[in-house]
Short mmCIF file of C-alpha atoms (C1' of nucleotides) in Angstrom, two decimals:
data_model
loop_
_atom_site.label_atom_id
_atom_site.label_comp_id
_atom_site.label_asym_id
_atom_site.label_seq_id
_atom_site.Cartn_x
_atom_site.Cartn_y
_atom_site.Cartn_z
CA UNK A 20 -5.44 25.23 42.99
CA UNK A 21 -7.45 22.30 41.94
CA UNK A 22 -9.33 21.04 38.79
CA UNK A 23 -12.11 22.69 37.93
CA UNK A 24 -14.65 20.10 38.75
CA UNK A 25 -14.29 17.25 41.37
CA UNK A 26 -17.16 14.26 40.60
CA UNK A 27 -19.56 13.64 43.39
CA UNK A 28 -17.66 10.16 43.54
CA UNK A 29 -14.52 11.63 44.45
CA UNK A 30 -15.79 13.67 46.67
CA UNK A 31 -17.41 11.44 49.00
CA UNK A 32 -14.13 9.07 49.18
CA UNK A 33 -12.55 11.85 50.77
CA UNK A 34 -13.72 11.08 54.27
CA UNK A 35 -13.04 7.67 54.05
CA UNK A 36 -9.66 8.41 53.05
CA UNK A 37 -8.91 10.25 55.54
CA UNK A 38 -10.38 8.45 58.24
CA UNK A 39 -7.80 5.80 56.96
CA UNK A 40 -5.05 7.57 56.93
CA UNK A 41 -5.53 9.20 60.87
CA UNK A 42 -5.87 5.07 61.77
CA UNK A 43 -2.63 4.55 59.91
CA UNK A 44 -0.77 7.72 61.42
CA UNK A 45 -1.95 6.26 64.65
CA UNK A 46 -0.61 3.29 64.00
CA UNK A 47 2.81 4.53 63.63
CA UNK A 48 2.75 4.66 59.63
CA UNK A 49 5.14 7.08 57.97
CA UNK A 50 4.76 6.42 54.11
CA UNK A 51 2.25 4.07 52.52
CA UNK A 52 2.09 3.42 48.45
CA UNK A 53 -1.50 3.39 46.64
CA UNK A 54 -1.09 -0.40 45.76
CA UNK A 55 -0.87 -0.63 49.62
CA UNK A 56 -3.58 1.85 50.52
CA UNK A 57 -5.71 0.37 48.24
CA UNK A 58 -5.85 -3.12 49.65
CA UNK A 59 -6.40 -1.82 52.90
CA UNK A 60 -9.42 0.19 52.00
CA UNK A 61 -10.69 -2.28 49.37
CA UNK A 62 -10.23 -0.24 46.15
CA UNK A 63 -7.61 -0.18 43.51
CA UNK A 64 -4.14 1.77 42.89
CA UNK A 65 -5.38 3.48 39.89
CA UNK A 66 -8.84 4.64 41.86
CA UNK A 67 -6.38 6.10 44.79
CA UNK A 68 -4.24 7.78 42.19
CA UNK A 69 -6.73 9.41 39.95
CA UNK A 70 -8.74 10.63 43.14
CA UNK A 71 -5.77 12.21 44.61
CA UNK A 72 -4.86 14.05 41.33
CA UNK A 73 -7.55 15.83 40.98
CA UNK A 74 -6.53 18.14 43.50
CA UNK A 75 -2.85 18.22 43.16
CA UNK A 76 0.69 16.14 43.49
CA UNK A 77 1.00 14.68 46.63
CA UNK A 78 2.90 11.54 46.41
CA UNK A 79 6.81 11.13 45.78
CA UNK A 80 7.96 8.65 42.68
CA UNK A 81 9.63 5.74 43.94
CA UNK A 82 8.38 6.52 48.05
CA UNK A 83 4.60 7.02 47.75
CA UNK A 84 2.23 8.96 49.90
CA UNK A 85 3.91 10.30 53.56
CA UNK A 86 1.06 9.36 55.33
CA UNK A 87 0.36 12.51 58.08
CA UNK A 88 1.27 14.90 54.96
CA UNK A 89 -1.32 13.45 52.44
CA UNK A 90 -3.70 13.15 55.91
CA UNK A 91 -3.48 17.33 56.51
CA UNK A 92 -4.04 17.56 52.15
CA UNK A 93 -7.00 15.91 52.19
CA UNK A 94 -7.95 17.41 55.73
CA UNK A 95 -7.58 21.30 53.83
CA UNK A 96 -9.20 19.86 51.14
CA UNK A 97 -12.29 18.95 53.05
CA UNK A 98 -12.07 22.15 54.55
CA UNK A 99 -11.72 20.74 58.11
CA UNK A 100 -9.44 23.32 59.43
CA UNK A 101 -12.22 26.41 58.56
CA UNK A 102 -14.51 26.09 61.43
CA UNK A 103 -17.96 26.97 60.45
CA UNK A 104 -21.04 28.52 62.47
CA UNK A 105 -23.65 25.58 62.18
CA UNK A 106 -27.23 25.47 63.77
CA UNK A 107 -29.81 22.45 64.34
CA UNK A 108 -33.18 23.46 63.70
CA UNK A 109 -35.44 20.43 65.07
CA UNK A 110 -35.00 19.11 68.71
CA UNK A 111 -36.80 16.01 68.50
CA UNK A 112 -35.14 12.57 69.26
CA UNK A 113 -33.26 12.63 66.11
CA UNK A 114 -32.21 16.46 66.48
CA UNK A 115 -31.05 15.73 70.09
CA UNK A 116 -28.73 12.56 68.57
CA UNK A 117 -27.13 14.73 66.20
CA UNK A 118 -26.31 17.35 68.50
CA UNK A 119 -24.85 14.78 71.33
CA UNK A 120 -23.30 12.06 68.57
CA UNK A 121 -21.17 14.16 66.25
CA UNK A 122 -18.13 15.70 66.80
CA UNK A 123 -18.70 18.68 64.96
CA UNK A 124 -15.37 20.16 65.23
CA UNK A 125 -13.37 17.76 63.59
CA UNK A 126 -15.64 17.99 60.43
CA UNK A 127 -15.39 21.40 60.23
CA UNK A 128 -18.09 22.92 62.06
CA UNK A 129 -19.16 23.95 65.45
CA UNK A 130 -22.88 24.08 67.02
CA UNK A 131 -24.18 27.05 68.17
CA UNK A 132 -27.67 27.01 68.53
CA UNK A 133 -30.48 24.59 68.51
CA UNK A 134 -33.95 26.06 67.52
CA UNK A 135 -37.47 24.46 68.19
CA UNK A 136 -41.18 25.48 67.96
CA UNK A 137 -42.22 23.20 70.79
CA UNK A 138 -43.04 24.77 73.95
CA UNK A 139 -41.99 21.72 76.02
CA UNK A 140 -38.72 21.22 74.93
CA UNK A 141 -37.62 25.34 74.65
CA UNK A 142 -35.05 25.96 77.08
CA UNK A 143 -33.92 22.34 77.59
CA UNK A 144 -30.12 21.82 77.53
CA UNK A 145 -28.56 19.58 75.15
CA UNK A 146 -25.06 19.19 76.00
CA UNK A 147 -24.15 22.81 76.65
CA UNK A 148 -26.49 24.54 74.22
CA UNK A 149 -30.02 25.29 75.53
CA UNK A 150 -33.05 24.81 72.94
CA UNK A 151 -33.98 28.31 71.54
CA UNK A 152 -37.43 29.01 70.65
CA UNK A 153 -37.77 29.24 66.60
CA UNK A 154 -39.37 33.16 66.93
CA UNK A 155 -36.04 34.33 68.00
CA UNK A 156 -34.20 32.53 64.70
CA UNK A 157 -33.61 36.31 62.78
CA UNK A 158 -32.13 37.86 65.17
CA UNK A 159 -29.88 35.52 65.99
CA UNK A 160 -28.97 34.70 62.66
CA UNK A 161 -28.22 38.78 62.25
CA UNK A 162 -25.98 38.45 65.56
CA UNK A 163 -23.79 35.35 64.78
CA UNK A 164 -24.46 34.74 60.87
CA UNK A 165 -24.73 30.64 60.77
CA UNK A 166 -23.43 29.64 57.89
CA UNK A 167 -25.03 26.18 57.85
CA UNK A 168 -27.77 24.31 59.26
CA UNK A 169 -29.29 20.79 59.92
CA UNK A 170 -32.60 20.32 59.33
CA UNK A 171 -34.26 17.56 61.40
CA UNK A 172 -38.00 19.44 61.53
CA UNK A 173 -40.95 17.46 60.16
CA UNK A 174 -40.90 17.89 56.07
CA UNK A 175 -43.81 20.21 55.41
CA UNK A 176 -41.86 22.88 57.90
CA UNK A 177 -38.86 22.66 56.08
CA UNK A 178 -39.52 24.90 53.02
CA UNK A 179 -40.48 28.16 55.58
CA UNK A 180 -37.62 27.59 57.59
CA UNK A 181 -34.84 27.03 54.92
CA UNK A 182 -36.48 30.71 52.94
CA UNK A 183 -35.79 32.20 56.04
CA UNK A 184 -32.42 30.85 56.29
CA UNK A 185 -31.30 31.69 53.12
CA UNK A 186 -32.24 35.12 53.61
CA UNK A 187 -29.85 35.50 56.22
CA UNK A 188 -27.14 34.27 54.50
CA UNK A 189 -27.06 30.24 55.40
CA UNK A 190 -25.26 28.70 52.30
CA UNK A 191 -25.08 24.74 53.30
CA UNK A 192 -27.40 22.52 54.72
CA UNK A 193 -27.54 19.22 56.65
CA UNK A 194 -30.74 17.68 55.52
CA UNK A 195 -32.65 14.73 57.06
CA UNK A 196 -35.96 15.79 56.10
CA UNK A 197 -37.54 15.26 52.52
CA UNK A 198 -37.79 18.49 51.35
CA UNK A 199 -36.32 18.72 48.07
CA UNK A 200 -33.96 21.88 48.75
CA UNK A 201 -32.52 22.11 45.22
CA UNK A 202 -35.48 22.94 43.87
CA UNK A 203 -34.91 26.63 44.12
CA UNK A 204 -31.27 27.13 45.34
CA UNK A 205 -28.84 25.35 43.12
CA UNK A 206 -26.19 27.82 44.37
CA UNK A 207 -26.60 26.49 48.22
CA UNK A 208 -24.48 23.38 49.57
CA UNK A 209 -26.58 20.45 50.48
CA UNK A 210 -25.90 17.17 51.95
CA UNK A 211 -29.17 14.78 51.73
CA UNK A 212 -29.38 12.24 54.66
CA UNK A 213 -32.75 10.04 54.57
CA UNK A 214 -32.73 7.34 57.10
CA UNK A 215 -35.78 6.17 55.75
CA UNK A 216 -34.41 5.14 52.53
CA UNK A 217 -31.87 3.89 53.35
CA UNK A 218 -33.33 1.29 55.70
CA UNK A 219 -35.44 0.91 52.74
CA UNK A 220 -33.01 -0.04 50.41
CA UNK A 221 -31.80 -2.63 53.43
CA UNK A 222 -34.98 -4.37 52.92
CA UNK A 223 -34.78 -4.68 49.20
CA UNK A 224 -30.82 -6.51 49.82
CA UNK A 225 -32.29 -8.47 52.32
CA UNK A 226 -35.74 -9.99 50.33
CA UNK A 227 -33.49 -10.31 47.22
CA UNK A 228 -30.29 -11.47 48.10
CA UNK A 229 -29.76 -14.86 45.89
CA UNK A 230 -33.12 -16.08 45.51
CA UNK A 231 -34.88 -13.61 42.80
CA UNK A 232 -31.50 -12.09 41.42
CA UNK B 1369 -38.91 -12.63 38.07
CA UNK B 1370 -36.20 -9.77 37.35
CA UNK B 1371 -32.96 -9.42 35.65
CA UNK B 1372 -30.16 -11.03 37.08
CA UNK B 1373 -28.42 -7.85 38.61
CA UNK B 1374 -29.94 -4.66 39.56
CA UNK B 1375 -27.45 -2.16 39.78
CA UNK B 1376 -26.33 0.31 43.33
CA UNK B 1377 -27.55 3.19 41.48
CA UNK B 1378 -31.33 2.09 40.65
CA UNK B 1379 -31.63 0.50 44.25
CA UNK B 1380 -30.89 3.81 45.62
CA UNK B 1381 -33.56 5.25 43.61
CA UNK B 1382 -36.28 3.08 44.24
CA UNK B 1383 -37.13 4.35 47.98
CA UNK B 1384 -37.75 7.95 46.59
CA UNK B 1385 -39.96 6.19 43.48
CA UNK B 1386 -41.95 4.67 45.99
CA UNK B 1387 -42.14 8.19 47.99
CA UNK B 1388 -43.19 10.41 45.19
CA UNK B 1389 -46.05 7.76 43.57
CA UNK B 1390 -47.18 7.78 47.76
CA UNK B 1391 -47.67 11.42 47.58
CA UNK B 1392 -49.16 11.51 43.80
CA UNK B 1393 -51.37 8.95 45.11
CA UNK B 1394 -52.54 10.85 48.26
CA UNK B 1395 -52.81 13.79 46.06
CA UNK B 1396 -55.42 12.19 43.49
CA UNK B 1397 -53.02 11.14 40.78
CA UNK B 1398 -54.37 7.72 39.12
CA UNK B 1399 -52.21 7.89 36.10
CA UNK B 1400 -48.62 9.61 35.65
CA UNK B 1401 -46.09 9.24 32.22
CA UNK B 1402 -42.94 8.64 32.66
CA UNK B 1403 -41.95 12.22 30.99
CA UNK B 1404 -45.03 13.77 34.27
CA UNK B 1405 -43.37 11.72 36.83
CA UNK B 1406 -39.38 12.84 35.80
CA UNK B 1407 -40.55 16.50 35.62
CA UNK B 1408 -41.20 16.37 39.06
CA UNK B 1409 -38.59 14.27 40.70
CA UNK B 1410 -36.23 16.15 38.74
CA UNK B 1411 -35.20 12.75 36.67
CA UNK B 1412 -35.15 11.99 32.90
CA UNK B 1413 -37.77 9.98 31.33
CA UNK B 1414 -35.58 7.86 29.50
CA UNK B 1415 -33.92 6.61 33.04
CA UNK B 1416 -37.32 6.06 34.89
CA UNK B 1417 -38.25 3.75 32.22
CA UNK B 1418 -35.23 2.06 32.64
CA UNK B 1419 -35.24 2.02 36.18
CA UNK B 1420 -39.03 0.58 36.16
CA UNK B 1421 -37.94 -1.88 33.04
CA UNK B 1422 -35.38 -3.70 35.16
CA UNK B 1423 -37.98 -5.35 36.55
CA UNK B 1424 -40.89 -5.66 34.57
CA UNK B 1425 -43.51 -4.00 32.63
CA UNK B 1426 -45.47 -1.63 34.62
CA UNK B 1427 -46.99 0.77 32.33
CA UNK B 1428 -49.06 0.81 29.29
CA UNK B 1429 -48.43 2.23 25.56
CA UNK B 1430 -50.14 5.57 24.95
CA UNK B 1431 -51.30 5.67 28.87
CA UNK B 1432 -48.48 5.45 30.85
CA UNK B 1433 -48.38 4.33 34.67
CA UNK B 1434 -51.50 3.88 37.33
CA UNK B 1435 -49.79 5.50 40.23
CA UNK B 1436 -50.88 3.47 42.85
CA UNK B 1437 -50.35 -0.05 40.67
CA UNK B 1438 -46.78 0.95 40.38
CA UNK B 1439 -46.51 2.48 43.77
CA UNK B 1440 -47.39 -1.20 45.13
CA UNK B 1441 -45.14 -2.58 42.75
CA UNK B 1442 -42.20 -1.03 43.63
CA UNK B 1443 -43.23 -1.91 47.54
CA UNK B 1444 -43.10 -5.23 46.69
CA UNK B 1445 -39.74 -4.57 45.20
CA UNK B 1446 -38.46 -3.03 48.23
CA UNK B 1447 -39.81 -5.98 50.28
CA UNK B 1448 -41.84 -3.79 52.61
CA UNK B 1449 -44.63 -5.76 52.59
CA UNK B 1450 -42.60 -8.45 54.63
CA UNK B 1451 -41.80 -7.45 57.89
CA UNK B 1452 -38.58 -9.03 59.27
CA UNK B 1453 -37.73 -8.78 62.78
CA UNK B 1454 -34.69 -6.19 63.84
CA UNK B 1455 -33.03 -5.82 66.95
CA UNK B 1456 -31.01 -2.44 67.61
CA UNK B 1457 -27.09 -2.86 69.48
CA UNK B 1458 -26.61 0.63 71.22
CA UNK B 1459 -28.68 2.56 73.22
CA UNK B 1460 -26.70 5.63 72.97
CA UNK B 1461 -27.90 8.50 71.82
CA UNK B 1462 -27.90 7.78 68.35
CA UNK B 1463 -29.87 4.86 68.71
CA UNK B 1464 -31.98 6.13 70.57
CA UNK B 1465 -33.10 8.72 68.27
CA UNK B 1466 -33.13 5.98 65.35
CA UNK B 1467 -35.59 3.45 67.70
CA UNK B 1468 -37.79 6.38 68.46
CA UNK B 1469 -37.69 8.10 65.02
CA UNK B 1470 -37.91 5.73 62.61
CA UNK B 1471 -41.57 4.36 61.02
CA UNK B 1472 -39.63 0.62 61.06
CA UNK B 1473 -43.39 -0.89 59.72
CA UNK B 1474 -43.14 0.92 56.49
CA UNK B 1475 -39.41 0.24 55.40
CA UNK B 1476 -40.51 -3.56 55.77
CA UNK B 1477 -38.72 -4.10 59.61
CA UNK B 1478 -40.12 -4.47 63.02
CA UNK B 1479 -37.70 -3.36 66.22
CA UNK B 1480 -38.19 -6.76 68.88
CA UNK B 1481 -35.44 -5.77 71.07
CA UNK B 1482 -32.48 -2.97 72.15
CA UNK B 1483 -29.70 -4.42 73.72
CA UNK B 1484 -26.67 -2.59 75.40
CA UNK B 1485 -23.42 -2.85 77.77
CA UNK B 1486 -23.91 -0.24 79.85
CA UNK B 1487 -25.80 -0.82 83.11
CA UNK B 1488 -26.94 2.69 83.71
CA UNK B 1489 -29.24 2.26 80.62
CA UNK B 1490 -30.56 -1.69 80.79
CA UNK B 1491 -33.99 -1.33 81.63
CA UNK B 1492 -35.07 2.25 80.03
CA UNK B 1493 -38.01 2.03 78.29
CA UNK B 1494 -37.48 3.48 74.48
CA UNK B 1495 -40.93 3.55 72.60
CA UNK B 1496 -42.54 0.20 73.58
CA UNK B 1497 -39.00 -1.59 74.29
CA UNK B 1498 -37.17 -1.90 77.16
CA UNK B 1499 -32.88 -1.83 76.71
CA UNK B 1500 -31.73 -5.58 77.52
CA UNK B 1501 -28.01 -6.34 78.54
CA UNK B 1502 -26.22 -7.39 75.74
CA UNK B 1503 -25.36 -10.58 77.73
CA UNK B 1504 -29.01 -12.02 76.76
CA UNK B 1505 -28.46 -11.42 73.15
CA UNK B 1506 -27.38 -14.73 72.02
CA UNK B 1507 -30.96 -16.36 73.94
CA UNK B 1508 -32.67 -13.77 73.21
CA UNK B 1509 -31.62 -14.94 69.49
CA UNK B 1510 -31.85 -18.20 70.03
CA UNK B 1511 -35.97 -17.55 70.91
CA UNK B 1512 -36.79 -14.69 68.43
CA UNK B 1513 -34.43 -15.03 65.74
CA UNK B 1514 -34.06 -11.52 64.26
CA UNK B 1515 -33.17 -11.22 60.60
CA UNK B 1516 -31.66 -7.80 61.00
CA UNK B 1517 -29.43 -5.56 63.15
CA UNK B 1518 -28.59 -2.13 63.53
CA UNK B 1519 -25.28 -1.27 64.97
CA UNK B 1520 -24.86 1.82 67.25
CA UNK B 1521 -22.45 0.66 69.29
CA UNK B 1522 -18.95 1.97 69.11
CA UNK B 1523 -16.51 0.82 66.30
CA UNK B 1524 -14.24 -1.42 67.98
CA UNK B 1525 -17.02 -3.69 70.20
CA UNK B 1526 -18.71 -3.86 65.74
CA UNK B 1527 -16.44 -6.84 65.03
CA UNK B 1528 -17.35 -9.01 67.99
CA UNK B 1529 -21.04 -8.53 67.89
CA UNK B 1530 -20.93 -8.96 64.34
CA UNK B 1531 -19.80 -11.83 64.54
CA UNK B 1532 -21.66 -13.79 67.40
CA UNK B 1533 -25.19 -12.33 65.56
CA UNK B 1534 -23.89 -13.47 62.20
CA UNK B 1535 -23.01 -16.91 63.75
CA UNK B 1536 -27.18 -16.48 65.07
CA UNK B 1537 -28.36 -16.15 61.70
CA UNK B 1538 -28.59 -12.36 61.31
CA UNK B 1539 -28.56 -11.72 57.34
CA UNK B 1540 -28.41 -7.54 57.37
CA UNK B 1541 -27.29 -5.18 59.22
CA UNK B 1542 -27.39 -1.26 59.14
CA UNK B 1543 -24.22 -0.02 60.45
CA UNK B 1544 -23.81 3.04 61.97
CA UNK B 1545 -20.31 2.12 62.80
CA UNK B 1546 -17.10 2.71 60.41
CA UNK B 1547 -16.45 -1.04 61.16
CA UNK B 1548 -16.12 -2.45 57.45
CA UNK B 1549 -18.60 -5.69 57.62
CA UNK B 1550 -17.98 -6.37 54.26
CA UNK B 1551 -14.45 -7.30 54.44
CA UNK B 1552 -15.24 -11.10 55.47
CA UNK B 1553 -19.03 -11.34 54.94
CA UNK B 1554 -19.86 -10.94 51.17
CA UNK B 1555 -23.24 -12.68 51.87
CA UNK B 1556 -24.44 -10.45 54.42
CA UNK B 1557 -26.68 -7.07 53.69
CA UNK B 1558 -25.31 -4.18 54.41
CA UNK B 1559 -26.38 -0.70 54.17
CA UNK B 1560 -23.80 1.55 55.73
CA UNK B 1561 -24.61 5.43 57.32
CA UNK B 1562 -21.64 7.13 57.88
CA UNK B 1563 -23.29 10.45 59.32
CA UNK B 1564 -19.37 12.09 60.41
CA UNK B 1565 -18.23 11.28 56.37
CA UNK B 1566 -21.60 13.10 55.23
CA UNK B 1567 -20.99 16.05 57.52
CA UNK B 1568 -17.04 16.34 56.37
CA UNK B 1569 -18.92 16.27 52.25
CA UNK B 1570 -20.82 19.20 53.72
CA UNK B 1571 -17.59 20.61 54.28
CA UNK B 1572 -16.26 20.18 51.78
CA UNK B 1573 -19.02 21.51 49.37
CA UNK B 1574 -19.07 24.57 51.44
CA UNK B 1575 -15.21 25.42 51.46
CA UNK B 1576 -15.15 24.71 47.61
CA UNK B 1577 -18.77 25.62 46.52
CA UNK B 1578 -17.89 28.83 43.56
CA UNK B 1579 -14.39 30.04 45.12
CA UNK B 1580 -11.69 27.65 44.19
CA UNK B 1581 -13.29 25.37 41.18
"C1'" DT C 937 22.32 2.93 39.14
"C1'" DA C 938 18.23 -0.23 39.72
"C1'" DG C 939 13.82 -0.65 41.81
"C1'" DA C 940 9.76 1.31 43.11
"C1'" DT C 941 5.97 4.03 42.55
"C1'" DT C 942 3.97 8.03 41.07
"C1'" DG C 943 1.30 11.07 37.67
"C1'" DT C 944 -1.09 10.68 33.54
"C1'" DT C 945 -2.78 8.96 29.24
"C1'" DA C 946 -5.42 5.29 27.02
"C1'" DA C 947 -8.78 1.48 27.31
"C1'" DT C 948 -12.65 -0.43 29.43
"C1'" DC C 949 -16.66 -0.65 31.73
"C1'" DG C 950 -21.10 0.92 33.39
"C1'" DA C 951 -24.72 4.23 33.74
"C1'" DT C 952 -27.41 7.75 31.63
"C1'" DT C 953 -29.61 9.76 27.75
"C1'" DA C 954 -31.55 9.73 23.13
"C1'" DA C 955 -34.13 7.62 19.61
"C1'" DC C 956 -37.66 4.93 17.80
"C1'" DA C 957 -40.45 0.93 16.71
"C1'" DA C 958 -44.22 -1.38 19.15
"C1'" DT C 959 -48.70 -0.81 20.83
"C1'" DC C 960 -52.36 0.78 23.69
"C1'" DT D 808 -57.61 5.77 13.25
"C1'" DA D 809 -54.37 9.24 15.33
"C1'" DG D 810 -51.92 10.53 19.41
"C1'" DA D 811 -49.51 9.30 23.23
"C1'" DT D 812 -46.33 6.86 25.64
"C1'" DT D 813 -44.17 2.73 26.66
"C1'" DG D 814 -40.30 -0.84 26.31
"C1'" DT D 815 -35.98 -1.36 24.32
"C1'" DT D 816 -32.04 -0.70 21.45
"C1'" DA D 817 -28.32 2.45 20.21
"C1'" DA D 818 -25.41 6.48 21.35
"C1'" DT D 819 -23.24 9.19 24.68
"C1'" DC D 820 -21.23 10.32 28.68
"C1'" DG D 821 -18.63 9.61 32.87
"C1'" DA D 822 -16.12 6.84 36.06
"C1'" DT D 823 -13.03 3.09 36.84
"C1'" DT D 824 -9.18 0.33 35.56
"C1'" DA D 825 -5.00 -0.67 33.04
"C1'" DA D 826 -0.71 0.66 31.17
"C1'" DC D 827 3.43 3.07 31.04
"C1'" DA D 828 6.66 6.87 30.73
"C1'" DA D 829 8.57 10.04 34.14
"C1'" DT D 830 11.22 10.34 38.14
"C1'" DC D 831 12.50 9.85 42.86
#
DNA sequence: TAGATTGTTAATCGATTAACAATC
DNA sequence: TAGATTGTTAATCGATTAACAATC
């Protein structure tokens, strides 16, 4: 179906892509050629090309891309028509955004529970899921099998938690904490997000922008 | 002071650097080799000593590196011992979460105001801040003059108030937004988080992880 | 058919890894 | 001094760009 291995750089274009092609279905766009994608997104023909072959033929000699066809491709590609069990285990202020800011469904997953330790915030409602205390995590997991979680606990709590995930079957997670996951699990999907380095990294562009470089 | 062009890929590495010699230090470490210090993050030798060589000469021959020497180093680096002044657009959920969550002091920034549109939030208090109307920004400005921005406003209003803080001096901004600021500001820093693209990579890995490649 | 644009191979560029002389 | 480990150059690997034949 497609090439045996996709590069990590491929990969994450894919959401960009097709965030650009829904704007440009939107917009009434039928076809659209790389050369034109390309200078719309700010990368070149070739890039465009090579990306999309890895996974199969979708353009037309001569036409190009039809934009709403290519847009579903990529859409199966990312896996955004599977729906997949996801829960949040952390409802802090960071845990709450990512329950309330995402739309889950339209990148493949849906939340369906949100797990905390902390007394005080147990049974509050966060859109319309109500925080579940952490103790009742197994059985739940044995009842509606999550396939993926987010992790926005505090670091040192993550290792427990992901064991016990992995146990009962989780195979990806959403990470925001620092806890290395890959250590033990290279077969288990993991998406890194540290907001702390990256604001980091902010500071070194900003300090060194012209003057020492 | 440093080579002329440090590359995407060693900026993104330096934040964890600096994390790992933090917790080496806090755990006792005084020296580490390069060889010690890749074992654990995971890294090759060879490309730490790159990484650290693109900006000077931190270790020693036949000792290696004084963990908290290079730690402060690669602070200085970052730029984290100067605190510039940041101002957050949004007082949504998501930026909520980021003005309460994040340790600001210690990735170089300070949050001096939270502006928003919406009238039903001006005047919450968030951590030590209360949420401004977005009307005041440009006095507000004008009087403080922030360095920095974080966007967590909606997409479309991105463009406007990108421009009117740009116009007040504002040299970086971390975007939240998909609005592209680098299409007509090549000066400006820019460190984008695109949390719904790093959710649909999650999906991806998980639809594709084994099965089909 | 002629023009356009893909799919794909080849060339280039950049980043990572390996090797080793310098030196603490 | 001998052993260890850096700083740095050379080799390799991978990703991006260019070129072009295939074809709509």
């Amino acid at each position: 179906m497609s090439k045996n291995t996709i590069s990590n750089s491929v990969i994450r274009r894919l959401p960009r892509y097709y965030r650009f092609l829904g704007e440009l279905e939107v917009n009434g766009y039928v076809r659209i050629s790389s050369r034109e994608l390309a200078e719309k997104m700010g990368l070149t023909a070739s890039q465009i090309r090579q990306d999309f072959n890895c996974f199969g033929e979708f353009g037309q000699q001569g036409y190009g891309y039809n934009v709403s066809g290519l847009k579903s491709e990529i859409g199966r590609i990312l896996g955004l028509n599977k729906i997949s069990p996801m829960i949040l285990l952390g409802a802090g202020n960071l845990g709450r955004a990512i329950a309330s800011h995402i739309d889950f469904k339209s990148k493949g997953f849906e939340l369906v529970g949100i797990f905390d330790t902390n007394p005080t915030v147990i049974g509050d409602k966060i859109g319309n899921l109500e925080v579940s205390d952490v103790a009742g995590l197994d059985s739940f997991c044995d009842e509606i099998k999550p396939q993926c979680a987010i992790l926005c606990i505090p670091s040192e709590a993550a290792s427990k938690e992901v064991e016990r995930l992995i146990a009962k079957g989780v195979k990806a997670f959403w990470n925001f904490t620092h806890y290395d996951l890959r250590i033990n699990h290279s077969d288990i999907a993991v998406e890194n997000v540290h907001l702390g380095d990256s604001l980091a990294t902010l500071s070194y562009r900003l300090n060194s922008d012209g003057s020492n470089c």
